[in-house]
Short mmCIF file of C-alpha atoms in Angstrom, two decimals:
data_model
loop_
_atom_site.label_atom_id
_atom_site.label_comp_id
_atom_site.label_asym_id
_atom_site.label_seq_id
_atom_site.Cartn_x
_atom_site.Cartn_y
_atom_site.Cartn_z
CA MET A 1 -17.01 60.65 -34.07
CA ILE A 2 -14.27 58.89 -36.00
CA PHE A 3 -11.92 59.45 -33.06
CA ILE A 4 -14.19 57.78 -30.56
CA VAL A 5 -14.55 54.78 -32.89
CA PHE A 6 -10.76 54.70 -33.18
CA LEU A 7 -10.35 54.79 -29.42
CA VAL A 8 -12.89 52.01 -28.82
CA ILE A 9 -11.20 49.86 -31.48
CA MET A 10 -7.86 50.48 -29.76
CA ALA A 11 -9.27 49.48 -26.38
CA VAL A 12 -10.79 46.31 -27.84
CA ILE A 13 -7.49 45.38 -29.54
CA LEU A 14 -5.61 45.99 -26.27
CA ILE A 15 -7.86 43.71 -24.21
CA ALA A 16 -8.04 41.10 -26.98
CA ALA A 17 -4.24 40.97 -27.29
CA ALA A 18 -3.85 40.65 -23.51
CA VAL A 19 -6.39 37.81 -23.32
CA TYR A 20 -4.80 36.13 -26.34
CA SER A 21 -1.34 36.22 -24.78
CA VAL A 22 -2.72 34.63 -21.60
CA VAL A 23 -4.78 31.83 -23.17
CA GLN A 24 -2.49 30.96 -26.11
CA LYS A 25 -0.72 27.64 -25.53
CA ASP A 26 2.13 28.32 -27.93
CA LEU A 27 4.34 30.66 -25.93
CA LEU A 28 5.96 32.28 -28.98
CA TYR A 29 2.57 33.58 -30.12
CA ALA A 30 1.74 34.60 -26.55
CA VAL A 31 4.89 36.74 -26.41
CA LEU A 32 3.98 38.38 -29.72
CA GLY A 33 0.62 39.14 -28.08
CA THR A 34 2.38 41.07 -25.31
CA GLY A 35 4.24 42.96 -28.05
CA VAL A 36 0.87 44.01 -29.51
CA VAL A 37 -0.25 45.08 -26.00
CA SER A 38 2.81 47.35 -25.74
CA LEU A 39 2.24 48.77 -29.22
CA VAL A 40 -1.38 49.74 -28.58
CA LEU A 41 -0.44 50.99 -25.13
CA SER A 42 2.08 53.41 -26.60
CA VAL A 43 -0.67 54.81 -28.89
CA PHE A 44 -2.81 55.22 -25.75
CA PHE A 45 -0.02 57.14 -24.01
CA TYR A 46 0.29 59.43 -26.99
CA LEU A 47 -3.45 60.12 -27.00
CA LEU A 48 -3.30 60.86 -23.25
CA GLN A 49 -0.73 63.63 -23.97
CA ALA A 50 2.29 61.75 -22.63
CA PRO A 51 4.74 61.65 -25.58
CA ASP A 52 7.75 60.91 -23.34
CA VAL A 53 6.11 57.80 -21.98
CA ALA A 54 4.95 56.77 -25.46
CA ILE A 55 8.53 56.84 -26.80
CA THR A 56 9.81 54.83 -23.82
CA GLU A 57 7.07 52.23 -24.16
CA ALA A 58 7.67 51.95 -27.91
CA ALA A 59 11.42 51.40 -27.55
CA ILE A 60 11.47 49.21 -24.43
CA GLY A 61 8.08 47.47 -24.45
CA ILE A 62 7.95 46.48 -28.07
CA ALA A 63 11.54 45.72 -29.00
CA LEU A 64 13.56 44.81 -25.90
CA THR A 65 10.97 43.00 -23.75
CA THR A 66 9.78 40.88 -26.69
CA ILE A 67 13.30 39.81 -27.61
CA ILE A 68 14.26 38.77 -24.07
CA PHE A 69 11.06 36.71 -23.82
CA ILE A 70 11.89 35.02 -27.13
CA ILE A 71 15.42 34.21 -25.95
CA THR A 72 13.97 32.71 -22.76
CA ILE A 73 11.55 30.54 -24.72
CA ARG A 74 14.47 29.36 -26.82
CA ASN A 75 16.24 28.34 -23.63
CA THR A 76 13.20 26.61 -22.07
CA THR A 77 10.21 25.16 -23.88
CA ARG A 78 7.91 26.60 -26.48
CA ASP A 79 4.72 24.70 -25.65
CA GLU A 80 2.91 25.65 -22.48
CA ASP A 81 1.78 22.08 -21.72
CA LYS A 82 5.20 20.50 -22.24
CA TYR A 83 7.43 21.54 -19.39
CA SER A 84 10.53 19.50 -20.09
CA GLU A 85 13.07 19.06 -22.81
CA ASP A 86 11.35 17.02 -25.51
CA LEU A 87 10.25 20.02 -27.47
CA ILE A 88 13.58 21.84 -27.58
CA ASN A 89 14.17 20.38 -31.03
CA ARG A 90 11.43 22.55 -32.42
CA PHE A 91 13.74 25.44 -31.77
CA LYS A 92 16.82 23.80 -33.16
CA PRO A 93 18.32 26.10 -35.76
CA GLU A 94 18.34 24.83 -39.29
CA GLU A 95 21.59 23.48 -40.61
CA ASP A 96 23.28 25.11 -43.54
CA ALA A 97 21.95 23.70 -46.76
CA MET B 1 -8.69 73.02 -29.60
CA ASN B 2 -9.08 70.27 -32.15
CA SER B 3 -12.00 68.00 -32.76
CA PHE B 4 -10.36 65.19 -30.82
CA GLN B 5 -10.48 67.28 -27.64
CA GLU B 6 -14.16 68.08 -28.26
CA VAL B 7 -14.89 64.39 -28.43
CA PHE B 8 -13.00 63.92 -25.17
CA ILE B 9 -15.27 66.42 -23.45
CA ARG B 10 -18.52 65.08 -24.91
CA TYR B 11 -17.81 61.45 -24.14
CA ARG B 12 -16.15 61.76 -20.75
CA GLU B 13 -17.95 58.73 -19.32
CA LEU B 14 -16.92 56.59 -22.26
CA MET B 15 -13.34 57.82 -21.94
CA GLU B 16 -13.35 56.92 -18.28
CA ILE B 17 -14.37 53.38 -19.12
CA ALA B 18 -11.97 53.22 -22.07
CA VAL B 19 -8.96 54.25 -19.97
CA TYR B 20 -9.61 53.27 -16.34
CA GLY B 21 -11.66 50.21 -17.33
CA VAL B 22 -9.06 48.96 -19.79
CA ALA B 23 -6.23 49.56 -17.30
CA ILE B 24 -8.03 47.68 -14.50
CA LEU B 25 -8.93 44.86 -16.91
CA LEU B 26 -5.27 44.58 -17.90
CA ILE B 27 -4.27 44.31 -14.24
CA LEU B 28 -6.89 41.61 -13.66
CA ILE B 29 -5.86 39.61 -16.74
CA GLY B 30 -2.23 39.72 -15.62
CA LEU B 31 -3.16 38.75 -12.07
CA TYR B 32 -5.19 35.81 -13.39
CA ALA B 33 -2.20 34.57 -15.37
CA VAL B 34 0.10 34.93 -12.37
CA LEU B 35 -2.30 33.04 -10.10
CA THR B 36 -3.35 30.14 -12.32
CA LYS B 37 -0.68 29.44 -14.93
CA LYS B 38 1.90 26.74 -14.32
CA HIS B 39 4.52 27.55 -16.93
CA LEU B 40 7.12 29.99 -15.60
CA VAL B 41 7.29 32.03 -18.79
CA LYS B 42 3.51 32.47 -18.68
CA VAL B 43 3.80 33.80 -15.13
CA VAL B 44 6.34 36.40 -16.25
CA ILE B 45 4.07 37.34 -19.19
CA GLY B 46 1.30 37.92 -16.64
CA LEU B 47 3.61 40.15 -14.59
CA SER B 48 4.50 42.24 -17.64
CA ILE B 49 0.79 42.68 -18.56
CA MET B 50 0.06 43.82 -14.99
CA ASP B 51 2.92 46.28 -15.32
CA ALA B 52 1.36 47.71 -18.50
CA GLY B 53 -2.01 48.09 -16.79
CA VAL B 54 -0.55 49.98 -13.83
CA ASN B 55 1.32 52.33 -16.17
CA LEU B 56 -1.86 53.09 -18.13
CA LEU B 57 -3.75 53.74 -14.89
CA PHE B 58 -1.12 56.24 -13.73
CA VAL B 59 -1.05 58.18 -16.99
CA GLY B 60 -4.85 58.17 -17.04
CA VAL B 61 -4.98 59.73 -13.57
CA GLY B 62 -2.68 62.53 -14.70
CA TYR B 63 -4.69 63.38 -17.81
CA ILE B 64 -6.74 66.61 -17.85
CA THR B 65 -9.40 67.12 -20.49
CA ASN B 66 -8.49 69.64 -23.18
CA HIS B 67 -4.93 70.17 -21.90
CA THR B 68 -1.73 69.59 -23.86
CA ALA B 69 1.48 67.69 -23.19
CA PRO B 70 3.73 69.38 -20.56
CA ILE B 71 6.30 70.70 -23.02
CA PHE B 72 6.94 74.43 -23.38
CA SER B 73 7.63 74.47 -27.11
CA PRO B 74 8.05 77.80 -28.93
CA GLY B 75 4.66 79.49 -28.95
CA TYR B 76 3.49 77.66 -25.85
CA GLU B 77 5.76 79.28 -23.27
CA ASP B 78 2.86 80.74 -21.27
CA ALA B 79 0.54 77.76 -21.53
CA ALA B 80 1.46 76.28 -18.14
CA ASP B 81 -2.15 76.36 -16.94
CA LYS B 82 -3.20 74.41 -20.05
CA MET B 83 -0.97 71.37 -19.49
CA VAL B 84 -1.57 67.90 -18.11
CA ASP B 85 -0.01 66.74 -14.85
CA PRO B 86 3.70 65.97 -15.48
CA VAL B 87 4.36 64.07 -12.24
CA PRO B 88 2.62 60.76 -13.17
CA GLN B 89 4.41 60.84 -16.52
CA ALA B 90 7.79 61.14 -14.82
CA LEU B 91 6.84 58.28 -12.46
CA VAL B 92 5.71 56.04 -15.33
CA LEU B 93 8.90 56.83 -17.26
CA THR B 94 10.83 55.41 -14.30
CA ALA B 95 8.42 52.50 -13.90
CA ILE B 96 8.77 51.30 -17.50
CA VAL B 97 12.57 51.15 -17.32
CA ILE B 98 12.49 49.41 -13.94
CA GLY B 99 9.82 47.05 -15.31
CA PHE B 100 12.20 46.02 -18.07
CA ALA B 101 14.96 45.38 -15.53
CA VAL B 102 12.58 43.28 -13.39
CA THR B 103 11.41 41.27 -16.40
CA ALA B 104 14.98 40.61 -17.54
CA LEU B 105 16.03 39.46 -14.07
CA ALA B 106 12.94 37.22 -13.70
CA LEU B 107 13.55 35.63 -17.09
CA SER B 108 17.20 34.96 -16.26
CA LEU B 109 15.99 33.20 -13.10
CA VAL B 110 13.61 31.16 -15.26
CA ILE B 111 16.47 30.11 -17.55
CA ARG B 112 18.60 29.17 -14.53
CA LEU B 113 15.79 27.17 -12.92
CA TYR B 114 15.16 25.34 -16.16
CA ARG B 115 18.82 24.45 -16.47
CA HIS B 116 18.97 23.15 -12.92
CA HIS B 117 15.65 21.28 -12.63
CA LYS B 118 15.10 20.56 -16.35
CA THR B 119 11.50 21.66 -16.05
CA ALA B 120 9.61 24.92 -16.37
CA ASN B 121 6.57 23.75 -14.42
CA ILE B 122 6.09 25.71 -11.23
CA GLU B 123 4.64 22.65 -9.45
CA GLN B 124 7.59 20.40 -10.20
CA LEU B 125 10.05 22.79 -8.58
CA ASN B 126 9.53 21.21 -5.18
CA SER B 127 13.02 20.97 -3.72
CA LEU B 128 12.15 23.68 -1.21
CA ARG B 129 8.80 22.18 -0.30
CA TRP B 130 8.40 20.46 3.05
CA MET C 1 -12.13 23.73 -7.60
CA LEU C 2 -11.48 25.50 -4.33
CA LYS C 3 -8.50 27.18 -5.92
CA LYS C 4 -10.60 28.46 -8.82
CA ILE C 5 -13.16 29.94 -6.43
CA PHE C 6 -10.36 31.58 -4.49
CA VAL C 7 -8.83 33.06 -7.67
CA LEU C 8 -12.22 34.36 -8.80
CA PHE C 9 -12.82 35.89 -5.39
CA LEU C 10 -9.42 37.58 -5.40
CA LEU C 11 -9.92 38.96 -8.92
CA THR C 12 -13.35 40.33 -8.02
CA VAL C 13 -12.07 41.98 -4.87
CA THR C 14 -9.11 43.56 -6.69
CA GLY C 15 -11.25 44.79 -9.58
CA VAL C 16 -13.98 46.27 -7.41
CA ALA C 17 -11.49 47.91 -5.07
CA LEU C 18 -9.55 49.52 -7.91
CA TRP C 19 -12.67 50.66 -9.76
CA GLN C 20 -14.28 52.10 -6.64
CA SER C 21 -11.15 53.98 -5.59
CA PHE C 22 -10.65 55.48 -9.03
CA ARG C 23 -14.27 56.59 -9.23
CA HIS C 24 -13.22 59.20 -6.67
CA ALA C 25 -10.59 60.56 -9.08
CA PRO C 26 -12.79 61.35 -12.10
CA PHE C 27 -11.14 61.05 -15.49
CA GLY C 28 -9.99 64.34 -17.01
CA GLU C 29 -10.52 66.44 -13.90
CA ASN C 30 -8.06 69.25 -13.22
CA ARG C 31 -6.19 68.23 -10.09
CA VAL C 32 -3.16 70.44 -10.68
CA GLY C 33 -4.79 73.67 -9.53
CA ASP C 34 -3.54 77.20 -10.01
CA VAL C 35 -0.10 77.27 -11.59
CA GLU C 36 0.74 80.86 -10.66
CA ASN C 37 0.25 80.30 -6.93
CA PRO C 38 1.07 76.63 -6.67
CA GLU C 39 -0.60 74.55 -4.00
CA THR C 40 0.20 71.13 -5.44
CA VAL C 41 3.60 69.74 -6.31
CA SER C 42 2.62 69.39 -9.98
CA ALA C 43 1.75 73.08 -10.20
CA PHE C 44 5.06 73.94 -8.53
CA TYR C 45 6.97 71.91 -11.10
CA LEU C 46 4.98 73.39 -13.99
CA LYS C 47 5.68 76.91 -12.70
CA HIS C 48 9.39 76.49 -12.00
CA SER C 49 10.33 74.34 -14.98
CA PRO C 50 10.17 77.23 -17.49
CA GLU C 51 10.75 80.11 -15.06
CA THR C 52 13.66 78.95 -12.91
CA LEU C 53 15.24 76.13 -14.88
CA HIS C 54 14.38 77.30 -18.43
CA THR C 55 13.73 73.70 -19.43
CA ALA C 56 11.09 73.24 -22.12
CA ASN C 57 10.23 69.62 -21.32
CA SER C 58 8.96 69.64 -17.74
CA VAL C 59 8.99 65.82 -17.52
CA THR C 60 12.75 66.02 -18.07
CA ALA C 61 12.99 68.77 -15.47
CA ILE C 62 11.25 66.52 -12.92
CA VAL C 63 13.20 63.38 -13.78
CA VAL C 64 16.64 64.99 -13.87
CA ASN C 65 16.46 68.02 -11.61
CA PHE C 66 13.60 68.05 -9.11
CA ARG C 67 13.69 64.29 -8.53
CA GLY C 68 17.26 63.72 -9.66
CA PHE C 69 18.18 61.62 -6.67
CA ASP C 70 15.43 59.12 -7.57
CA THR C 71 16.90 58.88 -11.05
CA LEU C 72 20.30 58.07 -9.58
CA GLY C 73 18.56 55.25 -7.69
CA GLU C 74 16.84 54.09 -10.86
CA VAL C 75 20.10 53.95 -12.78
CA THR C 76 21.58 51.97 -9.89
CA VAL C 77 18.67 49.50 -10.03
CA LEU C 78 19.24 49.06 -13.75
CA PHE C 79 22.96 48.47 -13.17
CA LEU C 80 22.20 45.93 -10.42
CA ALA C 81 19.75 44.13 -12.70
CA ALA C 82 22.35 43.89 -15.48
CA THR C 83 24.98 42.62 -13.03
CA GLY C 84 22.57 40.16 -11.43
CA LEU C 85 21.54 38.84 -14.82
CA ALA C 86 25.14 38.26 -15.84
CA SER C 87 25.95 36.49 -12.56
CA ILE C 88 22.82 34.33 -12.66
CA LEU C 89 23.46 33.19 -16.21
CA TYR C 90 27.19 32.65 -15.66
CA ARG C 91 28.40 29.09 -16.10
CA ARG C 92 31.84 27.65 -15.68
CA LYS C 93 33.79 26.16 -18.57
CA GLU C 94 33.97 22.71 -16.90
CA ASP C 95 30.18 22.55 -16.61
CA GLU C 96 29.80 23.29 -20.25
CA GLU C 97 32.24 20.58 -21.24
CA GLU C 98 30.59 18.13 -18.87
CA GLU C 99 27.27 18.65 -20.59
CA GLY C 100 28.85 17.95 -23.93
CA GLY C 101 28.95 21.27 -25.67
CA HIS C 102 26.13 23.48 -26.80
CA LEU C 103 24.44 24.76 -29.83
CA PRO C 104 25.68 28.13 -31.00
CA VAL C 105 23.14 30.68 -29.97
CA ARG C 106 22.66 32.68 -33.09
CA VAL C 107 21.02 31.03 -36.03
CA LYS C 108 23.42 29.01 -38.13
CA LEU C 109 21.74 30.04 -41.33
CA LYS C 110 23.24 33.18 -42.80
CA SER C 111 20.94 36.17 -43.08
CA SER C 112 20.04 37.16 -46.61
CA THR C 113 22.03 39.85 -48.39
CA LEU C 114 19.06 42.21 -48.23
CA VAL C 115 18.84 41.97 -44.45
CA ARG C 116 22.58 42.32 -43.94
CA THR C 117 22.93 45.36 -46.20
CA GLY C 118 19.83 46.96 -44.72
CA ALA C 119 21.06 46.43 -41.17
CA LYS C 120 24.44 47.92 -42.05
CA ILE C 121 22.76 51.04 -43.45
CA LEU C 122 20.22 51.33 -40.63
CA PHE C 123 22.59 50.79 -37.70
CA PRO C 124 24.37 54.20 -37.79
CA LEU C 125 21.05 55.93 -38.45
CA ILE C 126 19.50 54.31 -35.37
CA LEU C 127 22.53 55.35 -33.31
CA LEU C 128 22.16 58.90 -34.63
CA LEU C 129 18.46 58.94 -33.74
CA GLY C 130 19.23 57.72 -30.23
CA ILE C 131 21.91 60.37 -29.72
CA TYR C 132 19.57 63.06 -31.08
CA VAL C 133 16.83 61.95 -28.70
CA PHE C 134 19.00 62.17 -25.60
CA VAL C 135 20.81 65.37 -26.57
CA HIS C 136 17.46 67.10 -27.12
CA GLY C 137 15.87 65.57 -24.03
CA HIS C 138 15.22 68.95 -22.43
CA LEU C 139 13.55 70.44 -25.52
CA THR C 140 11.47 67.71 -27.13
CA PRO C 141 9.86 64.49 -25.90
CA GLY C 142 12.58 62.00 -25.17
CA GLY C 143 15.70 61.89 -23.08
CA GLY C 144 18.36 59.61 -21.71
CA PHE C 145 16.20 56.58 -21.08
CA GLN C 146 14.45 56.73 -24.45
CA GLY C 147 17.65 57.44 -26.37
CA GLY C 148 19.49 54.67 -24.55
CA ALA C 149 16.73 52.19 -25.36
CA ILE C 150 16.77 53.24 -29.03
CA ILE C 151 20.55 52.70 -29.21
CA ALA C 152 20.09 49.28 -27.58
CA THR C 153 17.55 48.34 -30.29
CA GLY C 154 20.17 49.30 -32.88
CA PHE C 155 22.65 46.89 -31.29
CA LEU C 156 19.86 44.29 -31.14
CA LEU C 157 19.42 44.58 -34.91
CA MET C 158 23.13 43.88 -35.39
CA PHE C 159 23.07 40.95 -32.92
CA ILE C 160 20.21 39.36 -34.83
CA THR C 161 21.61 39.97 -38.30
CA TYR C 162 25.29 39.13 -37.93
CA LYS C 163 26.21 35.95 -36.11
CA ARG C 164 29.72 37.17 -35.38
CA PHE C 165 28.85 40.71 -34.26
CA ASN C 166 30.36 41.31 -30.84
CA VAL C 167 30.57 44.41 -28.72
CA ASN C 168 33.85 45.35 -27.12
CA HIS C 169 33.25 44.58 -23.45
CA LYS C 170 36.15 46.67 -22.20
CA ILE C 171 34.88 49.83 -23.89
CA MET C 172 31.35 49.09 -22.66
CA VAL C 173 32.44 48.66 -19.05
CA TRP C 174 34.52 51.84 -19.14
CA LEU C 175 31.74 53.89 -20.74
CA GLU C 176 29.23 52.62 -18.22
CA SER C 177 31.43 53.21 -15.17
CA LEU C 178 32.62 56.63 -16.31
CA SER C 179 29.13 57.92 -17.10
CA GLY C 180 27.82 56.66 -13.77
CA LEU C 181 30.76 58.26 -12.02
CA ALA C 182 30.18 61.53 -13.89
CA PHE C 183 26.55 61.58 -12.73
CA VAL C 184 27.63 61.17 -9.09
CA LEU C 185 30.41 63.77 -9.48
CA ILE C 186 27.95 66.33 -10.86
CA GLY C 187 25.77 65.61 -7.85
CA LEU C 188 28.71 66.07 -5.48
CA TYR C 189 29.64 69.33 -7.21
CA GLY C 190 26.17 70.61 -6.36
CA LEU C 191 26.64 69.46 -2.78
CA VAL C 192 29.99 71.23 -2.42
CA ALA C 193 29.18 74.43 -4.30
CA TYR C 194 25.52 75.04 -3.49
CA GLY C 195 24.81 72.93 -0.44
CA SER C 196 22.53 70.21 -1.77
CA PHE C 197 23.11 67.05 -3.79
CA LEU C 198 22.47 67.47 -7.55
CA GLN C 199 21.75 71.18 -7.13
CA ASN C 200 21.60 72.85 -10.53
CA ILE C 201 23.90 75.76 -11.39
CA PRO C 202 22.28 79.25 -11.28
CA TRP C 203 22.95 79.91 -14.98
CA THR C 204 20.19 78.16 -16.90
CA GLY C 205 20.19 79.98 -20.25
CA ARG C 206 17.13 80.81 -22.28
CA LEU C 207 14.00 78.71 -22.77
CA ASN C 208 14.13 76.52 -25.91
CA ASP C 209 17.85 77.03 -26.55
CA LEU C 210 19.89 73.88 -27.13
CA ILE C 211 22.28 74.89 -24.34
CA SER C 212 19.85 75.72 -21.59
CA GLY C 213 18.63 74.21 -18.37
CA GLY C 214 22.01 74.37 -16.64
CA LEU C 215 23.30 70.86 -15.95
CA ILE C 216 20.19 69.04 -17.18
CA PRO C 217 21.39 68.22 -20.75
CA LEU C 218 24.79 67.13 -19.43
CA ILE C 219 23.25 64.77 -16.86
CA TYR C 220 20.80 63.37 -19.42
CA ILE C 221 23.63 62.67 -21.88
CA PHE C 222 25.46 60.67 -19.19
CA ILE C 223 22.22 58.85 -18.30
CA GLY C 224 21.72 58.09 -22.00
CA ILE C 225 25.20 56.57 -22.38
CA LYS C 226 24.78 54.56 -19.18
CA VAL C 227 21.34 53.21 -20.10
CA ALA C 228 22.47 52.34 -23.64
CA THR C 229 25.50 50.38 -22.42
CA GLU C 230 23.54 48.63 -19.69
CA LEU C 231 20.70 47.52 -21.97
CA THR C 232 23.22 46.40 -24.59
CA ASN C 233 25.02 44.39 -21.93
CA VAL C 234 21.74 42.73 -20.90
CA LEU C 235 21.00 41.83 -24.54
CA ASP C 236 24.56 40.61 -25.10
CA THR C 237 24.43 38.36 -22.03
CA LEU C 238 21.07 36.91 -23.03
CA MET C 239 21.99 36.45 -26.70
CA ASN C 240 25.09 34.49 -25.73
CA THR C 241 23.16 32.16 -23.45
CA LYS C 242 23.31 28.75 -25.01
CA PRO C 243 20.42 26.30 -25.01
CA ARG C 244 21.20 22.75 -23.97
CA LYS C 245 22.15 20.33 -26.70
CA LYS C 246 19.79 17.41 -26.88
#
């Protein structure tokens, strides 16, 4: 019984993370939502007896895809409703103290 | 046979909803983002969620109740008739790597478009519109 | 409004179509069939992976041997994506000067001592894990693609931690080209010696030995090196992309 509860919780987290990453206006948080989707998905693959796919999803989906999204946000804008440059300063790296 | 496999047999309907249903919902959520969102990065996020849904659907189709992973470890050399379908797993393995390449290329196009037009709004990129 | 109705309609149609079609493939049903007398391609692969090829991981056997030509195409797609990315993000020196310089890409603030020391200790261990994963690709879950991705995450850790960490591009290019060339040469050897591209050698060793499966471990090692260098190149290109100075 505990397994079925675990599985349902996993499914709920997966859908919730996907919806969150679509509706969230702050793109940085949205990208972290897709990272959570990949994480739960790799647990799903493991439960479905596909360890090869689980390892691939864990390495590529969680680490590499998230980082290239973050670099893209750094090069464009962070806020979904602001399309142009005004907000780039929010990503300006801090100067040395 | 462990207790997890027993649960899989007893709750087959629920499993079907939990795997197929979740995969189809992921595809729909991604498709919604691709169709309605205006920010280019959001569109690519939608594409990557759709990708995840398709992968889950494929692995779900290959799953067989009460069978193990298709690896002939010591002690399981003769268990070939007790293994899940390896073909969808090989396909998904390819699809994940290609999905990463597609995402990286799409995001580089986003960066380039932003540099050129100074906007990430899909509706303001109208230089090709007539 | 019309657009919203259209989107809703499209989503409903897609969802219903997918759900209805997958109702005809019930979850958990055995669609492989008899493995001893194979009638489906999956059963054929499951039968011949341990018997003919002596490869423990049948996913590896499919990816590298039975469908090896597809994998060559996949590696080519990955290479084209890395090249395309570099050429799309390329910008001339004059353009950069015209726009008045750019912010350095990595964070100006130095990472803390804890992070830097930890990264230095973890980096060789991550490389070792990646190499282990692709050397043992035919025995345990894992293989060239997984191991390559793990090595790329190790380089990612160094890129994030050290602002002056740079990979040697010449070595990267050579490794990538040579491993790709080796893959094609192994394929051509099969064509010349046994009459079909990527044909495995007849000697395949014993099941669950480290040196077994004929050419499969060799090919997967080359794939691992190629994937690792390509993903690292993608990360390197993206990390060195500079945002516009305000």
